[in-house]
Amino acid sequence: MMRIPSVPVLLAISMATLGCGTDSGRADNADDGTSGISPTADSGNDSGNDSNTDSSSDSTADSADTDPPDTGDGDSGDGDSGDGDSGDDDSGGTVWDLGGIPDAGPGNCGDGQGNGGEPEFSFLWAANSSEGTISKIDTETVQEVGRYMVRPDGAGSPSRTSVSLTGHVAVASRQGGVTKFYATEEFCEESNGIPGIQTSLNNAALPWDEEECRAWHTPFDYDSQRPLAWAPGTWNPGTCAWEDEMLWTAGRYGNNQDEVLLLDGETGMVIETVEIPGLKSDSFGIYGAAVDSEGNFWGTGWATGNQLVRVDIETMEATVWEGPSSVGVSSHWYGMTVDVDGMVWNCASRVARFDPMTEEWTVSDELGSWTAGCMADANSVDDGGLLWLGSNGVRGLNRETFEIVYNWPTPTSYGVSVDFAGYVWAVNGNGAHRVDPETGQVTSYNGLVGAYTYSDMTGAALSAVGNNPSN
């Protein structure tokens, strides 16, 4: 069904984080020409973390706000990949109190919904689009601790990543295909005939047939496949674990044939496919995706006139709303996310908040410059929840008032995510930059290759919504 809501325009903007997942991240870099610092390749299964990382300390309180790189066709991901180091100081500790934890084991169940305790691990997963790989970065040490090919042919232009509540990651390739990797070695299984588990432990990917921490790869032949988002799954208090996790993706054939798919998180098999007719013609189709607390799919277009799509995880019924661009507010949108309060956000030169209950948009026209990816922190709007936006740095906006609360520069910025300690990450080109949200201090890793991750790269967003079933 098609519903066209009214569009009240208010001066306000903010961002909150999605619930944390354990699979999949994001990236968007089809024609990325970024030339960042190429990591030093280590051979075989070197156990060292020889990441060509460049982490340096620099307290950045300067709030300069310049326009991000030209997006070209809306999916270039190139931009300024600057290899400048921007500070690094690991003295931060926990900045915010985030709800969920990945892979909570028995005896660490907290309130029985996966809350409480400390994460056993926390990684940011960045897709090296131009290299056909995905990088695993320890969010505490800001070092690369694994790199993996995403398709057998070494290509695919990987983009969005998403992390499940069990901590594992999935990555979608723009040129078709979804691949899941296990977060830690104990989940990996013998498959190559060599004793022990062979897996990358640094910035060098192993050959496709040698890597044993790849859970599965499902090929697709779409002309464009970008969106990816884990659903929360079901919490089993007896085993103290999330079960029956499922993964959303979407693809487009040609310029107007769109499908949303639900995959089995354990096997990668397609469970359901639903056609989404009537979306505006372009080469991208549905561009970004996220889930709400019930695991329903939310997706939005870029050049599709910002139509908003929702697919119910129980009925697979699709609903399409016209975006605020239908009343002349904006010609297109770019980043998107769902916050802990259940609000859906679209971000570009303006920020728009969609209320699923009233089916109305609230739009801010006061940013002053273009933004790329966006992600909400884990706080509710009543607790001052922020929306973080990428734009040659990161900007934190109050989700109730749309006021810019923080504005921190980073060497480069496109995709934005929040980790379990509350740090904000900006990823693009050769860099992943961790920002202390309160001081602006930056810790950088500069060993990525053509990265353009744009989604829930850490799983903290899914954790925020996925551990709040009352929403």
Short mmCIF file of C-alpha atoms in Angstrom, two decimals:
data_model
loop_
_atom_site.label_atom_id
_atom_site.label_comp_id
_atom_site.label_asym_id
_atom_site.label_seq_id
_atom_site.Cartn_x
_atom_site.Cartn_y
_atom_site.Cartn_z
CA MET A 1 0.00 0.00 0.00
CA MET A 2 1.14 3.55 -0.63
CA ARG A 3 0.68 6.22 2.03
CA ILE A 4 1.58 9.85 1.55
CA PRO A 5 1.80 11.62 4.91
CA SER A 6 1.70 15.28 5.66
CA VAL A 7 5.09 16.88 6.26
CA PRO A 8 5.43 19.36 9.14
CA VAL A 9 8.69 21.27 9.00
CA LEU A 10 10.39 22.04 12.31
CA LEU A 11 13.83 23.32 13.23
CA ALA A 12 15.28 20.34 15.00
CA ILE A 13 17.72 17.54 14.41
CA SER A 14 19.15 14.67 16.38
CA MET A 15 20.45 11.12 16.22
CA ALA A 16 20.27 7.99 18.33
CA THR A 17 21.90 4.63 17.85
CA LEU A 18 20.41 1.44 16.58
CA GLY A 19 20.65 -1.73 18.59
CA CYS A 20 23.89 -3.56 18.36
CA GLY A 21 24.19 -6.51 16.14
CA THR A 22 26.81 -9.03 15.47
CA ASP A 23 26.98 -9.25 11.75
CA SER A 24 27.56 -6.98 8.89
CA GLY A 25 28.77 -3.55 8.44
CA ARG A 26 28.48 -1.04 5.73
CA ALA A 27 30.35 0.71 3.02
CA ASP A 28 29.53 2.53 -0.12
CA ASN A 29 32.24 3.03 -2.69
CA ALA A 30 31.34 1.92 -6.19
CA ASP A 31 33.61 4.24 -8.08
CA ASP A 32 35.94 5.00 -5.21
CA GLY A 33 39.25 6.31 -6.40
CA THR A 34 40.65 6.83 -2.93
CA SER A 35 44.31 6.31 -2.63
CA GLY A 36 44.90 5.90 1.10
CA ILE A 37 47.94 4.31 2.67
CA SER A 38 48.11 0.73 1.48
CA PRO A 39 48.66 -1.73 4.30
CA THR A 40 51.80 -3.79 4.35
CA ALA A 41 50.89 -7.29 3.19
CA ASP A 42 51.90 -10.08 5.52
CA SER A 43 52.12 -13.54 4.08
CA GLY A 44 50.13 -16.59 5.03
CA ASN A 45 48.61 -16.75 8.47
CA ASP A 46 50.97 -14.46 10.32
CA SER A 47 49.62 -14.12 13.83
CA GLY A 48 50.97 -10.63 14.28
CA ASN A 49 48.88 -7.51 13.88
CA ASP A 50 51.12 -5.95 11.29
CA SER A 51 48.53 -3.37 10.29
CA ASN A 52 50.02 -0.40 8.59
CA THR A 53 48.26 1.66 11.20
CA ASP A 54 49.14 5.17 11.99
CA SER A 55 47.69 6.18 15.31
CA SER A 56 48.73 9.48 16.78
CA SER A 57 47.49 11.69 19.56
CA ASP A 58 45.86 14.96 18.92
CA SER A 59 43.29 16.72 21.02
CA THR A 60 40.95 18.34 18.52
CA ALA A 61 38.52 20.80 19.89
CA ASP A 62 38.35 22.82 16.71
CA SER A 63 34.78 22.79 15.46
CA ALA A 64 35.44 23.71 11.85
CA ASP A 65 32.61 22.64 9.60
CA THR A 66 33.38 22.24 5.93
CA ASP A 67 31.45 20.48 3.23
CA PRO A 68 32.26 16.80 2.71
CA PRO A 69 33.59 15.55 -0.61
CA ASP A 70 31.41 15.79 -3.68
CA THR A 71 29.31 12.65 -3.85
CA GLY A 72 29.27 12.56 -7.61
CA ASP A 73 26.66 9.98 -8.51
CA GLY A 74 25.72 9.59 -4.89
CA ASP A 75 27.82 6.50 -4.43
CA SER A 76 31.39 7.38 -5.16
CA GLY A 77 32.83 7.01 -1.72
CA ASP A 78 36.00 8.58 -2.86
CA GLY A 79 36.20 12.00 -1.34
CA ASP A 80 39.22 13.18 0.58
CA SER A 81 40.88 10.08 1.92
CA GLY A 82 43.45 12.11 3.78
CA ASP A 83 46.05 10.02 5.50
CA GLY A 84 46.54 12.61 8.15
CA ASP A 85 46.73 11.29 11.65
CA SER A 86 44.33 12.76 14.02
CA GLY A 87 45.15 12.07 17.50
CA ASP A 88 44.84 9.05 19.57
CA ASP A 89 44.48 8.66 23.21
CA ASP A 90 43.18 5.48 24.70
CA SER A 91 42.45 6.92 28.09
CA GLY A 92 38.76 7.35 27.41
CA GLY A 93 37.03 4.34 28.93
CA THR A 94 33.28 4.12 28.69
CA VAL A 95 31.76 7.34 27.51
CA TRP A 96 28.10 6.32 27.42
CA ASP A 97 26.22 3.46 28.96
CA LEU A 98 25.09 1.26 26.09
CA GLY A 99 22.44 -1.39 26.53
CA GLY A 100 23.28 -4.62 24.74
CA ILE A 101 26.43 -6.66 24.50
CA PRO A 102 27.52 -8.99 21.75
CA ASP A 103 27.88 -12.69 22.45
CA ALA A 104 26.83 -12.56 26.11
CA GLY A 105 27.75 -15.93 27.58
CA PRO A 106 26.08 -17.98 30.36
CA GLY A 107 26.37 -16.31 33.70
CA ASN A 108 26.51 -12.90 32.07
CA CYS A 109 22.90 -12.53 31.07
CA GLY A 110 22.21 -9.35 32.97
CA ASP A 111 18.45 -8.78 32.97
CA GLY A 112 17.72 -11.82 30.83
CA GLN A 113 17.44 -9.80 27.61
CA GLY A 114 21.11 -9.73 26.77
CA ASN A 115 21.74 -6.54 28.78
CA GLY A 116 24.34 -6.00 31.44
CA GLY A 117 28.01 -6.86 31.78
CA GLU A 118 30.86 -5.91 29.52
CA PRO A 119 31.21 -6.90 25.86
CA GLU A 120 33.45 -9.90 25.29
CA PHE A 121 34.70 -8.19 22.15
CA SER A 122 33.99 -5.09 20.13
CA PHE A 123 34.97 -4.65 16.50
CA LEU A 124 34.30 -2.14 13.76
CA TRP A 125 33.97 -3.74 10.32
CA ALA A 126 34.98 -1.55 7.38
CA ALA A 127 34.53 -2.60 3.76
CA ASN A 128 37.55 -1.92 1.57
CA SER A 129 35.43 -1.34 -1.50
CA SER A 130 38.17 -0.97 -4.10
CA GLU A 131 40.07 -4.01 -2.75
CA GLY A 132 37.14 -6.42 -2.41
CA THR A 133 37.82 -7.06 1.27
CA ILE A 134 36.46 -6.27 4.73
CA SER A 135 38.64 -5.16 7.66
CA LYS A 136 38.11 -6.06 11.33
CA ILE A 137 39.26 -3.28 13.66
CA ASP A 138 39.47 -3.66 17.44
CA THR A 139 37.58 -0.64 18.79
CA GLU A 140 39.69 -0.52 21.97
CA THR A 141 43.17 -0.69 20.43
CA VAL A 142 42.21 0.89 17.07
CA GLN A 143 44.27 -1.81 15.31
CA GLU A 144 43.30 -4.04 12.42
CA VAL A 145 43.05 -7.65 13.57
CA GLY A 146 41.72 -9.33 10.44
CA ARG A 147 41.00 -8.80 6.73
CA TYR A 148 38.87 -11.04 4.51
CA MET A 149 37.97 -11.44 0.84
CA VAL A 150 34.20 -11.02 0.38
CA ARG A 151 33.77 -12.93 -2.91
CA PRO A 152 35.63 -15.84 -4.54
CA ASP A 153 36.64 -13.61 -7.46
CA GLY A 154 38.21 -11.01 -5.16
CA ALA A 155 35.87 -8.33 -6.52
CA GLY A 156 32.31 -7.19 -5.80
CA SER A 157 32.85 -3.65 -4.47
CA PRO A 158 31.75 -4.46 -0.88
CA SER A 159 29.81 -1.74 0.82
CA ARG A 160 27.37 -1.99 3.73
CA THR A 161 28.35 -4.05 6.76
CA SER A 162 26.08 -5.07 9.60
CA VAL A 163 26.80 -6.73 12.94
CA SER A 164 24.36 -9.10 14.62
CA LEU A 165 23.54 -9.31 18.31
CA THR A 166 25.79 -12.36 18.51
CA GLY A 167 28.66 -10.21 17.23
CA HIS A 168 29.16 -11.72 13.78
CA VAL A 169 29.29 -9.59 10.66
CA ALA A 170 27.74 -9.68 7.21
CA VAL A 171 28.78 -7.60 4.22
CA ALA A 172 26.94 -6.82 1.00
CA SER A 173 28.68 -6.20 -2.33
CA ARG A 174 27.34 -3.55 -4.67
CA GLN A 175 27.90 -5.88 -7.60
CA GLY A 176 26.01 -8.69 -5.90
CA GLY A 177 26.55 -11.11 -3.02
CA VAL A 178 26.32 -11.30 0.78
CA THR A 179 28.97 -12.88 2.98
CA LYS A 180 29.05 -13.61 6.72
CA PHE A 181 32.18 -13.84 8.88
CA TYR A 182 32.52 -15.07 12.45
CA ALA A 183 33.72 -12.45 14.90
CA THR A 184 36.07 -14.69 16.86
CA GLU A 185 38.04 -17.83 16.08
CA GLU A 186 36.19 -20.24 18.38
CA PHE A 187 33.22 -20.16 15.99
CA CYS A 188 35.32 -20.97 12.91
CA GLU A 189 35.37 -24.49 11.47
CA GLU A 190 37.90 -26.65 9.68
CA SER A 191 37.29 -26.54 5.94
CA ASN A 192 40.60 -26.39 4.06
CA GLY A 193 42.26 -29.64 5.10
CA ILE A 194 45.11 -27.93 6.97
CA PRO A 195 45.35 -28.72 10.71
CA GLY A 196 44.14 -25.91 12.96
CA ILE A 197 42.13 -22.85 12.02
CA GLN A 198 43.57 -20.67 9.29
CA THR A 199 42.28 -17.11 9.42
CA SER A 200 43.61 -13.62 8.90
CA LEU A 201 44.88 -11.97 12.07
CA ASN A 202 46.19 -8.75 10.57
CA ASN A 203 45.81 -6.55 7.49
CA ALA A 204 46.51 -9.32 4.96
CA ALA A 205 43.60 -11.37 3.62
CA LEU A 206 44.12 -15.10 3.10
CA PRO A 207 43.14 -16.76 -0.19
CA TRP A 208 39.42 -17.52 -0.46
CA ASP A 209 39.81 -21.29 -0.08
CA GLU A 210 42.16 -20.96 2.89
CA GLU A 211 40.14 -18.59 5.13
CA GLU A 212 38.14 -20.59 7.70
CA CYS A 213 36.31 -17.84 9.60
CA ARG A 214 33.96 -17.20 6.70
CA ALA A 215 30.58 -18.62 7.75
CA TRP A 216 28.93 -18.52 4.31
CA HIS A 217 28.71 -16.68 1.02
CA THR A 218 25.45 -16.29 -0.93
CA PRO A 219 25.87 -14.98 -4.48
CA PHE A 220 23.29 -12.69 -6.09
CA ASP A 221 23.15 -11.27 -9.62
CA TYR A 222 21.60 -7.89 -8.87
CA ASP A 223 22.79 -4.82 -10.75
CA SER A 224 22.89 -3.01 -7.41
CA GLN A 225 22.90 -4.59 -3.94
CA ARG A 226 23.60 -2.19 -1.10
CA PRO A 227 21.27 -2.42 1.93
CA LEU A 228 22.07 -4.85 4.73
CA ALA A 229 20.74 -5.08 8.30
CA TRP A 230 20.52 -7.86 10.89
CA ALA A 231 17.25 -8.50 12.72
CA PRO A 232 17.60 -9.05 16.49
CA GLY A 233 16.59 -12.73 16.58
CA THR A 234 15.13 -14.38 19.68
CA TRP A 235 16.70 -14.23 23.15
CA ASN A 236 16.96 -17.63 24.86
CA PRO A 237 17.39 -17.09 28.63
CA GLY A 238 18.16 -20.78 29.07
CA THR A 239 21.24 -20.69 26.86
CA CYS A 240 21.86 -17.00 27.46
CA ALA A 241 22.15 -16.45 23.72
CA TRP A 242 20.42 -14.93 20.70
CA GLU A 243 18.96 -17.49 18.34
CA ASP A 244 17.24 -17.58 14.93
CA GLU A 245 18.96 -14.43 13.71
CA MET A 246 17.91 -13.28 10.27
CA LEU A 247 19.45 -10.81 7.85
CA TRP A 248 17.78 -8.28 5.55
CA THR A 249 19.16 -7.19 2.20
CA ALA A 250 17.76 -5.61 -0.97
CA GLY A 251 18.69 -5.54 -4.62
CA ARG A 252 17.70 -3.91 -7.90
CA TYR A 253 17.67 -5.20 -11.47
CA GLY A 254 17.99 -2.47 -14.06
CA ASN A 255 16.53 0.86 -13.05
CA ASN A 256 13.23 -0.05 -11.42
CA GLN A 257 12.89 -3.68 -10.33
CA ASP A 258 13.43 -3.84 -6.56
CA GLU A 259 13.33 -6.75 -4.11
CA VAL A 260 13.77 -7.02 -0.36
CA LEU A 261 15.06 -10.35 0.91
CA LEU A 262 15.17 -12.03 4.31
CA LEU A 263 18.06 -14.48 4.76
CA ASP A 264 18.66 -17.21 7.32
CA GLY A 265 21.53 -15.92 9.46
CA GLU A 266 22.98 -19.39 10.02
CA THR A 267 23.03 -20.59 6.42
CA GLY A 268 22.62 -17.55 4.18
CA MET A 269 19.66 -19.19 2.44
CA VAL A 270 16.86 -16.91 1.24
CA ILE A 271 13.77 -17.30 3.46
CA GLU A 272 11.47 -14.77 1.81
CA THR A 273 11.57 -12.37 -1.13
CA VAL A 274 9.16 -9.49 -1.60
CA GLU A 275 8.94 -7.28 -4.67
CA ILE A 276 8.73 -3.53 -4.06
CA PRO A 277 6.95 -2.00 -7.07
CA GLY A 278 6.74 1.66 -7.93
CA LEU A 279 10.04 3.03 -6.66
CA LYS A 280 11.45 5.83 -8.76
CA SER A 281 13.90 4.90 -11.50
CA ASP A 282 17.64 5.13 -10.86
CA SER A 283 20.67 2.83 -10.82
CA PHE A 284 20.75 2.30 -7.05
CA GLY A 285 17.32 1.27 -5.81
CA ILE A 286 17.02 1.04 -2.03
CA TYR A 287 20.22 2.61 -0.75
CA GLY A 288 20.38 2.22 3.04
CA ALA A 289 18.66 -0.04 5.55
CA ALA A 290 18.11 -0.51 9.27
CA VAL A 291 15.73 -2.41 11.53
CA ASP A 292 13.40 -1.45 14.35
CA SER A 293 12.96 -3.24 17.69
CA GLU A 294 10.66 -5.85 16.12
CA GLY A 295 13.17 -6.65 13.41
CA ASN A 296 11.17 -4.98 10.61
CA PHE A 297 13.11 -3.71 7.60
CA TRP A 298 13.35 0.01 6.90
CA GLY A 299 15.01 1.21 3.72
CA THR A 300 15.34 4.46 1.86
CA GLY A 301 16.46 5.54 -1.58
CA TRP A 302 19.01 8.10 -2.66
CA ALA A 303 18.02 9.20 -6.14
CA THR A 304 14.68 7.46 -5.75
CA GLY A 305 13.14 10.65 -4.39
CA ASN A 306 13.60 9.47 -0.83
CA GLN A 307 10.78 7.00 -0.80
CA LEU A 308 10.74 5.14 2.51
CA VAL A 309 10.09 1.39 2.52
CA ARG A 310 9.04 -0.81 5.42
CA VAL A 311 8.72 -4.60 5.26
CA ASP A 312 7.05 -6.43 8.15
CA ILE A 313 9.18 -9.37 9.29
CA GLU A 314 6.13 -11.46 10.21
CA THR A 315 3.87 -10.87 7.20
CA MET A 316 6.44 -9.63 4.62
CA GLU A 317 3.92 -6.90 3.76
CA ALA A 318 5.61 -3.86 2.22
CA THR A 319 4.56 -0.27 2.84
CA VAL A 320 5.98 2.66 0.86
CA TRP A 321 5.79 6.31 1.94
CA GLU A 322 6.77 9.33 -0.10
CA GLY A 323 9.58 11.23 1.57
CA PRO A 324 9.71 14.91 2.43
CA SER A 325 11.30 15.56 -0.96
CA SER A 326 7.77 15.23 -2.36
CA VAL A 327 7.01 18.68 -0.98
CA GLY A 328 10.19 20.26 -2.26
CA VAL A 329 12.23 19.97 0.93
CA SER A 330 15.11 18.06 -0.63
CA SER A 331 15.87 16.41 -3.94
CA HIS A 332 17.60 13.43 -2.40
CA TRP A 333 18.80 11.86 0.86
CA TYR A 334 21.83 9.78 1.71
CA GLY A 335 22.36 8.33 5.20
CA MET A 336 19.62 6.61 7.19
CA THR A 337 19.16 4.97 10.58
CA VAL A 338 16.56 3.98 13.19
CA ASP A 339 16.97 5.17 16.77
CA VAL A 340 16.17 3.60 20.13
CA ASP A 341 12.88 5.53 20.25
CA GLY A 342 11.75 3.92 17.00
CA MET A 343 12.18 7.04 14.85
CA VAL A 344 13.53 6.69 11.32
CA TRP A 345 16.12 9.24 10.17
CA ASN A 346 17.25 10.38 6.71
CA CYS A 347 20.33 12.57 6.34
CA ALA A 348 21.92 14.75 3.65
CA SER A 349 21.99 18.56 3.43
CA ARG A 350 18.92 18.38 5.64
CA VAL A 351 17.84 15.91 8.30
CA ALA A 352 14.39 14.35 8.37
CA ARG A 353 12.76 12.33 11.15
CA PHE A 354 9.88 9.97 10.36
CA ASP A 355 7.46 8.94 13.10
CA PRO A 356 6.00 5.49 12.26
CA MET A 357 3.06 6.09 14.60
CA THR A 358 1.85 9.33 13.02
CA GLU A 359 3.37 8.68 9.58
CA GLU A 360 4.67 12.24 9.54
CA TRP A 361 8.03 13.78 8.73
CA THR A 362 9.79 16.47 10.73
CA VAL A 363 12.51 18.22 8.73
CA SER A 364 15.42 20.49 9.64
CA ASP A 365 16.88 22.84 7.06
CA GLU A 366 19.58 24.31 9.28
CA LEU A 367 22.67 22.13 8.82
CA GLY A 368 24.50 24.55 6.58
CA SER A 369 26.46 21.83 4.77
CA TRP A 370 25.98 18.42 3.21
CA THR A 371 26.23 15.30 5.38
CA ALA A 372 26.75 11.65 4.54
CA GLY A 373 26.17 8.70 6.87
CA CYS A 374 24.34 9.09 10.15
CA MET A 375 23.87 7.00 13.28
CA ALA A 376 22.09 7.52 16.60
CA ASP A 377 23.59 6.90 20.01
CA ALA A 378 21.94 4.52 22.49
CA ASN A 379 20.25 7.21 24.59
CA SER A 380 16.55 7.92 24.33
CA VAL A 381 15.41 11.37 23.36
CA ASP A 382 14.39 11.97 26.99
CA ASP A 383 18.01 11.38 27.99
CA GLY A 384 19.41 13.77 25.43
CA GLY A 385 19.95 11.23 22.65
CA LEU A 386 22.09 12.44 19.77
CA LEU A 387 22.22 11.79 16.05
CA TRP A 388 25.79 11.72 14.72
CA LEU A 389 26.39 12.91 11.15
CA GLY A 390 29.42 12.58 8.89
CA SER A 391 30.69 15.72 7.16
CA ASN A 392 34.49 16.10 7.08
CA GLY A 393 34.20 15.22 10.72
CA VAL A 394 31.29 14.28 12.95
CA ARG A 395 28.45 16.42 14.24
CA GLY A 396 26.18 15.46 17.10
CA LEU A 397 22.62 16.79 16.95
CA ASN A 398 20.01 16.66 19.66
CA ARG A 399 17.23 14.43 18.37
CA GLU A 400 14.50 16.47 20.03
CA THR A 401 15.59 20.02 19.24
CA PHE A 402 17.71 19.38 16.11
CA GLU A 403 20.36 21.60 17.72
CA ILE A 404 24.01 20.90 16.82
CA VAL A 405 25.57 19.98 20.16
CA TYR A 406 29.01 18.79 19.03
CA ASN A 407 31.07 19.44 15.92
CA TRP A 408 34.40 17.57 15.78
CA PRO A 409 36.74 17.53 12.75
CA THR A 410 38.38 14.32 11.53
CA PRO A 411 40.80 13.76 8.61
CA THR A 412 37.92 12.38 6.54
CA SER A 413 34.36 11.29 7.13
CA TYR A 414 31.55 9.53 5.29
CA GLY A 415 30.23 6.50 7.08
CA VAL A 416 29.47 7.09 10.77
CA SER A 417 28.97 4.59 13.58
CA VAL A 418 28.98 4.44 17.38
CA ASP A 419 30.71 1.69 19.34
CA PHE A 420 29.84 0.02 22.66
CA ALA A 421 31.95 2.46 24.68
CA GLY A 422 30.10 5.39 23.13
CA TYR A 423 32.90 6.53 20.83
CA VAL A 424 31.87 7.85 17.42
CA TRP A 425 33.62 6.48 14.32
CA ALA A 426 34.07 8.10 10.92
CA VAL A 427 35.23 5.90 8.02
CA ASN A 428 36.26 6.74 4.46
CA GLY A 429 39.15 6.23 2.07
CA ASN A 430 42.14 4.83 3.98
CA GLY A 431 41.03 5.89 7.45
CA ALA A 432 38.87 4.82 10.38
CA HIS A 433 38.78 7.58 12.99
CA ARG A 434 37.53 7.11 16.54
CA VAL A 435 36.23 10.29 18.18
CA ASP A 436 35.61 10.93 21.85
CA PRO A 437 32.14 12.52 21.64
CA GLU A 438 32.71 14.87 24.56
CA THR A 439 36.25 16.12 23.87
CA GLY A 440 36.69 15.61 20.13
CA GLN A 441 39.93 13.70 20.66
CA VAL A 442 40.63 11.49 17.63
CA THR A 443 42.43 8.15 17.33
CA SER A 444 43.07 7.12 13.72
CA TYR A 445 43.82 3.91 11.86
CA ASN A 446 45.07 4.66 8.36
CA GLY A 447 45.50 1.25 6.76
CA LEU A 448 42.23 0.81 4.89
CA VAL A 449 41.91 0.67 1.08
CA GLY A 450 39.13 2.60 -0.61
CA ALA A 451 36.84 2.18 2.39
CA TYR A 452 33.35 3.60 2.34
CA THR A 453 31.41 1.80 5.02
CA TYR A 454 28.02 3.31 5.70
CA SER A 455 25.80 1.39 8.14
CA ASP A 456 25.87 -0.19 11.61
CA MET A 457 29.56 -1.11 11.47
CA THR A 458 29.83 -2.05 15.16
CA GLY A 459 26.41 -3.51 15.97
CA ALA A 460 25.80 -0.92 18.69
CA ALA A 461 22.83 0.52 16.81
CA LEU A 462 21.11 -2.86 16.54
CA SER A 463 21.88 -3.52 20.19
CA ALA A 464 20.15 -0.31 21.22
CA VAL A 465 16.92 -1.08 19.35
CA GLY A 466 17.13 -4.87 19.52
CA ASN A 467 17.32 -4.91 23.29
CA ASN A 468 14.26 -2.68 23.61
CA PRO A 469 11.32 -4.85 22.50
CA SER A 470 8.83 -2.51 24.15
CA ASN A 471 9.35 0.13 21.44
#
